[in-house]
């Protein structure tokens, strides 16, 4: 299946405000947003992109433009490559690329049999199967609850620990079937393993930690009047984004007439934009997307 970038036109319309500017696509994926950015900016403009996934970096080699460069690294390392206050716009299209789910060998899909991997960067580290066959019951349950809001987290963790004593859990279908068999509420619309797979993926790739680090860096390298566009796909991501751009408050002793001063470095210029009905019909995976746009004001 092809990957369809979510809120493509809307996000780039907000992002590009200087065709000669410097921009960053923090999640290259299959290059949907990057390709449109490069069409919109001039030859004097420049686009840097980031992606953990070696497949995405290889795919980027198809872009033969002198004003484009991709880094095979997490977007948490923005400041390692980009100078301070030098960027006009940054875009985050979070979550996963459709190709991760469509390729069984990547181990993301609960409907396709493949190794239980789930690494965005499968060139280093260990597959999820190594962790899930060693982690404690308490640790597994905690991850499922924290990152997936799975109300049967303890039940699932207990079953994982019981099953792995007989044989290691090595495939996506092993794990999905295990959860499906013991799940109390089998009448729900989504697969019983959906929340667990989401939670394990987020945990295994340090998605939320990397996002927080990256946003902190982005706020420092963006120019005054620069734009940061975020597209989140679940509440955990969206909450981090909202909290990152809240105004800071400086407190003073109670005997001073003005006890606190609100300092606002960014203003929100677009709030909670969702895909159109037409886009959702074309790409069902876009249905949970939430776009927010922030502009640096000081």
Short mmCIF file of C-alpha atoms in Angstrom, two decimals:
data_model
loop_
_atom_site.label_atom_id
_atom_site.label_comp_id
_atom_site.label_asym_id
_atom_site.label_seq_id
_atom_site.Cartn_x
_atom_site.Cartn_y
_atom_site.Cartn_z
CA UNK A 1 0.00 0.00 0.00
CA UNK A 2 1.18 3.54 -0.77
CA UNK A 3 1.80 5.97 2.07
CA UNK A 4 -0.52 8.99 2.01
CA UNK A 5 0.80 11.97 3.98
CA UNK A 6 -1.90 13.37 6.26
CA UNK A 7 -3.09 17.00 6.01
CA UNK A 8 -0.47 17.55 3.32
CA UNK A 9 -1.62 20.77 1.63
CA UNK A 10 -2.92 22.32 4.86
CA UNK A 11 0.29 21.72 6.80
CA UNK A 12 2.63 23.02 4.09
CA UNK A 13 0.50 26.10 3.50
CA UNK A 14 1.07 27.03 7.16
CA UNK A 15 4.74 26.01 7.13
CA UNK A 16 6.10 27.89 4.10
CA UNK A 17 6.14 31.63 4.69
CA UNK A 18 9.53 32.43 3.09
CA UNK A 19 10.37 30.58 -0.13
CA UNK A 20 14.09 31.31 0.46
CA UNK A 21 13.97 29.97 4.03
CA UNK A 22 15.46 26.97 5.81
CA UNK A 23 13.04 24.19 6.78
CA UNK A 24 13.08 20.84 8.58
CA UNK A 25 10.91 17.78 8.01
CA UNK A 26 11.43 15.86 11.24
CA UNK A 27 9.75 12.68 9.98
CA UNK A 28 10.60 12.05 6.32
CA UNK A 29 8.74 8.72 5.99
CA UNK A 30 8.13 8.34 2.27
CA UNK A 31 8.78 11.99 1.55
CA UNK A 32 5.24 13.30 1.05
CA UNK A 33 5.70 16.51 3.03
CA UNK A 34 9.34 16.91 1.96
CA UNK A 35 8.48 16.64 -1.73
CA UNK A 36 5.84 19.37 -1.48
CA UNK A 37 8.14 21.61 0.59
CA UNK A 38 10.82 21.35 -2.10
CA UNK A 39 8.26 22.29 -4.75
CA UNK A 40 7.22 25.37 -2.76
CA UNK A 41 10.65 26.75 -1.79
CA UNK A 42 13.15 28.37 -4.17
CA UNK A 43 16.62 27.07 -5.01
CA UNK A 44 17.91 29.47 -2.34
CA UNK A 45 15.80 27.71 0.28
CA UNK A 46 16.96 24.53 2.00
CA UNK A 47 15.25 21.49 3.48
CA UNK A 48 16.77 19.16 6.06
CA UNK A 49 14.97 15.93 6.92
CA UNK A 50 15.32 13.34 9.69
CA UNK A 51 14.30 9.71 9.96
CA UNK A 52 15.33 6.78 12.14
CA UNK A 53 14.27 4.27 9.51
CA UNK A 54 17.02 3.11 7.09
CA UNK A 55 14.35 2.33 4.47
CA UNK A 56 13.17 5.94 4.58
CA UNK A 57 16.71 7.26 4.27
CA UNK A 58 17.30 4.99 1.27
CA UNK A 59 14.03 6.17 -0.27
CA UNK A 60 15.21 9.78 0.11
CA UNK A 61 18.08 9.07 -2.30
CA UNK A 62 15.45 9.42 -5.06
CA UNK A 63 15.35 13.16 -4.33
CA UNK A 64 18.10 14.62 -6.47
CA UNK A 65 18.19 18.23 -5.31
CA UNK A 66 21.14 20.25 -4.04
CA UNK A 67 18.99 22.06 -1.47
CA UNK A 68 17.96 18.86 0.34
CA UNK A 69 19.72 16.67 2.89
CA UNK A 70 18.48 13.80 5.06
CA UNK A 71 19.99 12.65 8.34
CA UNK A 72 19.67 9.03 9.48
CA UNK A 73 18.98 9.91 13.09
CA UNK A 74 16.21 10.61 15.57
CA UNK A 75 14.69 14.07 15.45
CA UNK A 76 15.62 14.39 19.12
CA UNK A 77 19.13 15.27 17.86
CA UNK A 78 18.10 18.40 15.95
CA UNK A 79 20.63 20.63 17.70
CA UNK A 80 23.47 18.27 16.80
CA UNK A 81 23.03 19.20 13.13
CA UNK A 82 21.25 22.56 13.06
CA UNK A 83 22.53 25.95 14.23
CA UNK A 84 20.73 28.11 16.79
CA UNK A 85 17.83 30.29 15.55
CA UNK A 86 18.53 29.46 11.91
CA UNK A 87 15.30 27.74 10.88
CA UNK A 88 12.15 29.26 9.36
CA UNK A 89 9.85 26.26 9.72
CA UNK A 90 9.71 22.76 11.24
CA UNK A 91 7.11 20.06 10.64
CA UNK A 92 6.40 16.91 12.68
CA UNK A 93 4.20 14.22 11.12
CA UNK A 94 4.24 11.80 14.04
CA UNK A 95 3.26 8.17 14.46
CA UNK A 96 4.18 5.53 11.93
CA UNK A 97 4.51 5.33 8.18
CA UNK A 98 1.92 3.13 6.46
CA UNK A 99 4.75 1.04 5.04
CA UNK A 100 5.64 -0.10 8.58
CA UNK A 101 2.27 -1.83 8.87
CA UNK A 102 2.19 -3.09 5.30
CA UNK A 103 5.55 -4.88 5.52
CA UNK A 104 5.21 -7.94 7.81
CA UNK A 105 8.98 -8.20 8.27
CA UNK A 106 9.01 -4.94 10.25
CA UNK A 107 6.86 -6.48 12.99
CA UNK A 108 4.35 -3.65 13.50
CA UNK A 109 1.17 -5.24 12.19
CA UNK A 110 -1.01 -7.41 14.42
CA UNK A 111 -2.79 -8.80 11.35
CA UNK A 112 0.25 -10.03 9.42
CA UNK A 113 2.66 -12.71 10.56
CA UNK A 114 6.19 -11.46 10.99
CA UNK A 115 8.99 -11.22 13.54
CA UNK A 116 8.05 -9.26 16.66
CA UNK A 117 10.45 -6.42 15.91
CA UNK A 118 8.78 -2.95 15.97
CA UNK A 119 12.03 -0.96 15.69
CA UNK A 120 11.88 2.19 13.57
CA UNK A 121 15.65 1.85 13.21
CA UNK A 122 16.17 -1.86 12.63
CA UNK A 123 19.87 -1.33 11.96
CA UNK A 124 20.63 -1.20 15.68
CA UNK A 125 19.29 -2.35 19.02
CA UNK A 126 17.18 -5.44 19.65
CA UNK A 127 13.74 -6.51 18.41
CA UNK A 128 10.83 -6.21 20.81
CA UNK A 129 10.73 -10.01 21.18
CA UNK A 130 13.97 -9.95 23.16
CA UNK A 131 12.51 -7.50 25.68
CA UNK A 132 9.06 -9.06 25.97
CA UNK A 133 10.51 -12.50 26.73
CA UNK A 134 12.58 -11.15 29.63
CA UNK A 135 10.68 -8.20 31.12
CA UNK A 136 8.88 -8.61 34.43
CA UNK A 137 5.11 -8.94 34.60
CA UNK A 138 4.89 -5.61 36.44
CA UNK A 139 6.99 -3.84 33.78
CA UNK A 140 4.91 -5.19 30.89
CA UNK A 141 1.64 -4.27 32.59
CA UNK A 142 2.96 -0.79 33.35
CA UNK A 143 3.90 -0.18 29.71
CA UNK A 144 0.51 -1.37 28.42
CA UNK A 145 -1.30 0.90 30.85
CA UNK A 146 0.93 3.96 30.46
CA UNK A 147 1.24 4.05 26.68
CA UNK A 148 -1.92 2.22 25.61
CA UNK A 149 -4.41 2.90 28.39
CA UNK A 150 -5.13 -0.82 28.28
CA UNK A 151 -7.52 -1.63 31.13
CA UNK A 152 -6.67 -5.34 30.98
CA UNK A 153 -2.93 -4.68 31.19
CA UNK A 154 -2.35 -6.97 34.20
CA UNK A 155 -4.30 -9.82 32.61
CA UNK A 156 -2.34 -9.54 29.35
CA UNK A 157 1.01 -9.27 31.12
CA UNK A 158 0.21 -12.33 33.21
CA UNK A 159 -0.67 -14.34 30.08
CA UNK A 160 2.52 -13.23 28.29
CA UNK A 161 4.65 -14.40 31.21
CA UNK A 162 2.74 -17.69 31.39
CA UNK A 163 3.04 -18.44 27.66
CA UNK A 164 6.72 -17.56 27.34
CA UNK A 165 7.60 -20.22 29.93
CA UNK A 166 6.43 -22.83 27.43
CA UNK A 167 7.89 -21.18 24.32
CA UNK A 168 9.30 -17.71 23.53
CA UNK A 169 6.95 -15.18 21.92
CA UNK A 170 8.71 -14.40 18.64
CA UNK A 171 6.09 -13.31 16.10
CA UNK A 172 3.41 -10.64 15.81
CA UNK A 173 0.72 -13.28 15.39
CA UNK A 174 1.95 -15.11 18.51
CA UNK A 175 1.38 -11.97 20.56
CA UNK A 176 -1.85 -10.82 18.86
CA UNK A 177 -3.44 -14.27 19.16
CA UNK A 178 -2.42 -14.60 22.79
CA UNK A 179 -4.15 -11.31 23.64
CA UNK A 180 -7.21 -12.08 21.54
CA UNK A 181 -7.76 -15.44 23.23
CA UNK A 182 -7.80 -14.13 26.79
CA UNK A 183 -9.35 -10.69 26.20
CA UNK A 184 -12.64 -10.35 28.17
CA UNK A 185 -14.37 -7.90 25.81
CA UNK A 186 -14.36 -9.62 22.42
CA UNK A 187 -17.27 -7.62 20.98
CA UNK A 188 -15.36 -4.36 20.56
CA UNK A 189 -14.84 -2.99 17.04
CA UNK A 190 -11.05 -2.87 17.12
CA UNK A 191 -8.77 -5.89 17.51
CA UNK A 192 -8.19 -6.66 21.22
CA UNK A 193 -4.42 -6.34 20.73
CA UNK A 194 -4.55 -2.85 19.16
CA UNK A 195 -3.82 -0.86 22.33
CA UNK A 196 -1.10 -3.28 23.42
CA UNK A 197 0.69 -3.08 20.06
CA UNK A 198 0.50 0.72 20.16
CA UNK A 199 1.86 0.83 23.69
CA UNK A 200 4.74 -1.54 22.97
CA UNK A 201 5.69 0.34 19.79
CA UNK A 202 5.72 3.72 21.56
CA UNK A 203 7.78 2.32 24.41
CA UNK A 204 10.23 0.35 22.26
CA UNK A 205 11.04 3.38 20.09
CA UNK A 206 11.11 5.96 22.93
CA UNK A 207 8.62 7.96 20.88
CA UNK A 208 7.34 10.29 23.58
CA UNK A 209 10.74 10.93 25.16
CA UNK A 210 12.24 11.72 21.74
CA UNK A 211 9.34 14.05 20.92
CA UNK A 212 9.78 16.06 24.12
CA UNK A 213 13.53 16.44 23.58
CA UNK A 214 12.98 17.41 19.94
CA UNK A 215 10.33 20.04 20.69
CA UNK A 216 12.61 21.63 23.29
CA UNK A 217 15.35 21.83 20.66
CA UNK A 218 12.97 23.04 17.95
CA UNK A 219 11.89 26.01 20.06
CA UNK A 220 15.53 27.10 20.31
CA UNK A 221 16.53 26.76 16.66
CA UNK A 222 13.39 28.32 15.14
CA UNK A 223 13.65 31.98 14.12
CA UNK A 224 11.39 34.72 15.40
CA UNK A 225 8.12 34.48 13.41
CA UNK A 226 9.14 30.94 12.44
CA UNK A 227 6.50 28.21 12.24
CA UNK A 228 6.28 24.80 13.94
CA UNK A 229 3.63 22.44 12.56
CA UNK A 230 2.73 19.27 14.46
CA UNK A 231 0.50 16.39 13.37
CA UNK A 232 -0.26 13.98 16.22
CA UNK A 233 -2.17 10.72 16.10
CA UNK A 234 -2.98 10.01 19.74
CA UNK A 235 -3.59 11.93 22.94
CA UNK A 236 -0.19 11.17 24.49
CA UNK A 237 1.60 12.94 21.63
CA UNK A 238 -0.92 15.76 21.52
CA UNK A 239 -0.65 16.42 25.27
CA UNK A 240 3.14 16.71 25.05
CA UNK A 241 2.75 19.19 22.19
CA UNK A 242 0.15 21.34 23.98
CA UNK A 243 2.17 21.42 27.21
CA UNK A 244 5.40 22.26 25.36
CA UNK A 245 3.92 25.46 23.97
CA UNK A 246 2.11 26.64 27.07
CA UNK A 247 3.28 30.06 28.29
CA UNK A 248 5.76 29.96 31.13
CA UNK A 249 4.88 31.79 34.36
CA UNK A 250 7.41 33.57 36.56
CA UNK A 251 6.33 33.78 40.21
CA UNK A 252 7.23 36.54 42.68
CA UNK A 253 6.77 36.81 46.48
CA UNK A 254 3.20 37.46 47.67
CA UNK A 255 4.03 40.94 49.00
CA UNK A 256 4.79 42.15 45.48
CA UNK A 257 1.61 43.60 43.86
CA UNK A 258 2.05 41.59 40.67
CA UNK A 259 2.65 38.05 41.88
CA UNK A 260 3.32 36.44 38.53
CA UNK A 261 4.08 37.31 34.94
CA UNK A 262 3.09 35.12 32.02
CA UNK A 263 5.80 34.79 29.39
CA UNK A 264 4.61 33.63 25.97
CA UNK A 265 7.30 32.71 23.44
CA UNK A 266 4.91 31.12 20.94
CA UNK A 267 1.36 31.73 19.86
CA UNK A 268 -0.94 29.05 18.52
CA UNK A 269 -2.13 30.13 15.06
CA UNK A 270 -4.04 26.93 14.23
CA UNK A 271 -5.65 24.70 16.82
CA UNK A 272 -6.85 21.11 16.54
CA UNK A 273 -7.25 20.95 12.76
CA UNK A 274 -8.53 17.56 11.60
CA UNK A 275 -8.59 15.88 8.17
CA UNK A 276 -11.63 16.45 6.00
CA UNK A 277 -14.24 13.74 5.52
CA UNK A 278 -12.94 13.31 1.97
CA UNK A 279 -9.38 12.69 3.20
CA UNK A 280 -10.55 10.18 5.81
CA UNK A 281 -12.48 8.29 3.12
CA UNK A 282 -9.33 8.08 0.99
CA UNK A 283 -7.06 7.25 3.92
CA UNK A 284 -8.75 5.73 6.97
CA UNK A 285 -5.49 5.96 8.94
CA UNK A 286 -5.80 9.77 8.92
CA UNK A 287 -8.98 9.76 11.04
CA UNK A 288 -7.21 10.34 14.37
CA UNK A 289 -4.83 13.08 13.17
CA UNK A 290 -4.73 16.44 14.98
CA UNK A 291 -2.72 19.33 13.56
CA UNK A 292 -1.55 22.30 15.60
CA UNK A 293 0.53 25.25 14.35
CA UNK A 294 2.68 27.53 16.48
CA UNK A 295 4.57 30.73 15.66
CA UNK A 296 7.54 32.07 17.59
CA UNK A 297 6.83 35.61 18.75
CA UNK A 298 9.87 36.47 20.85
#
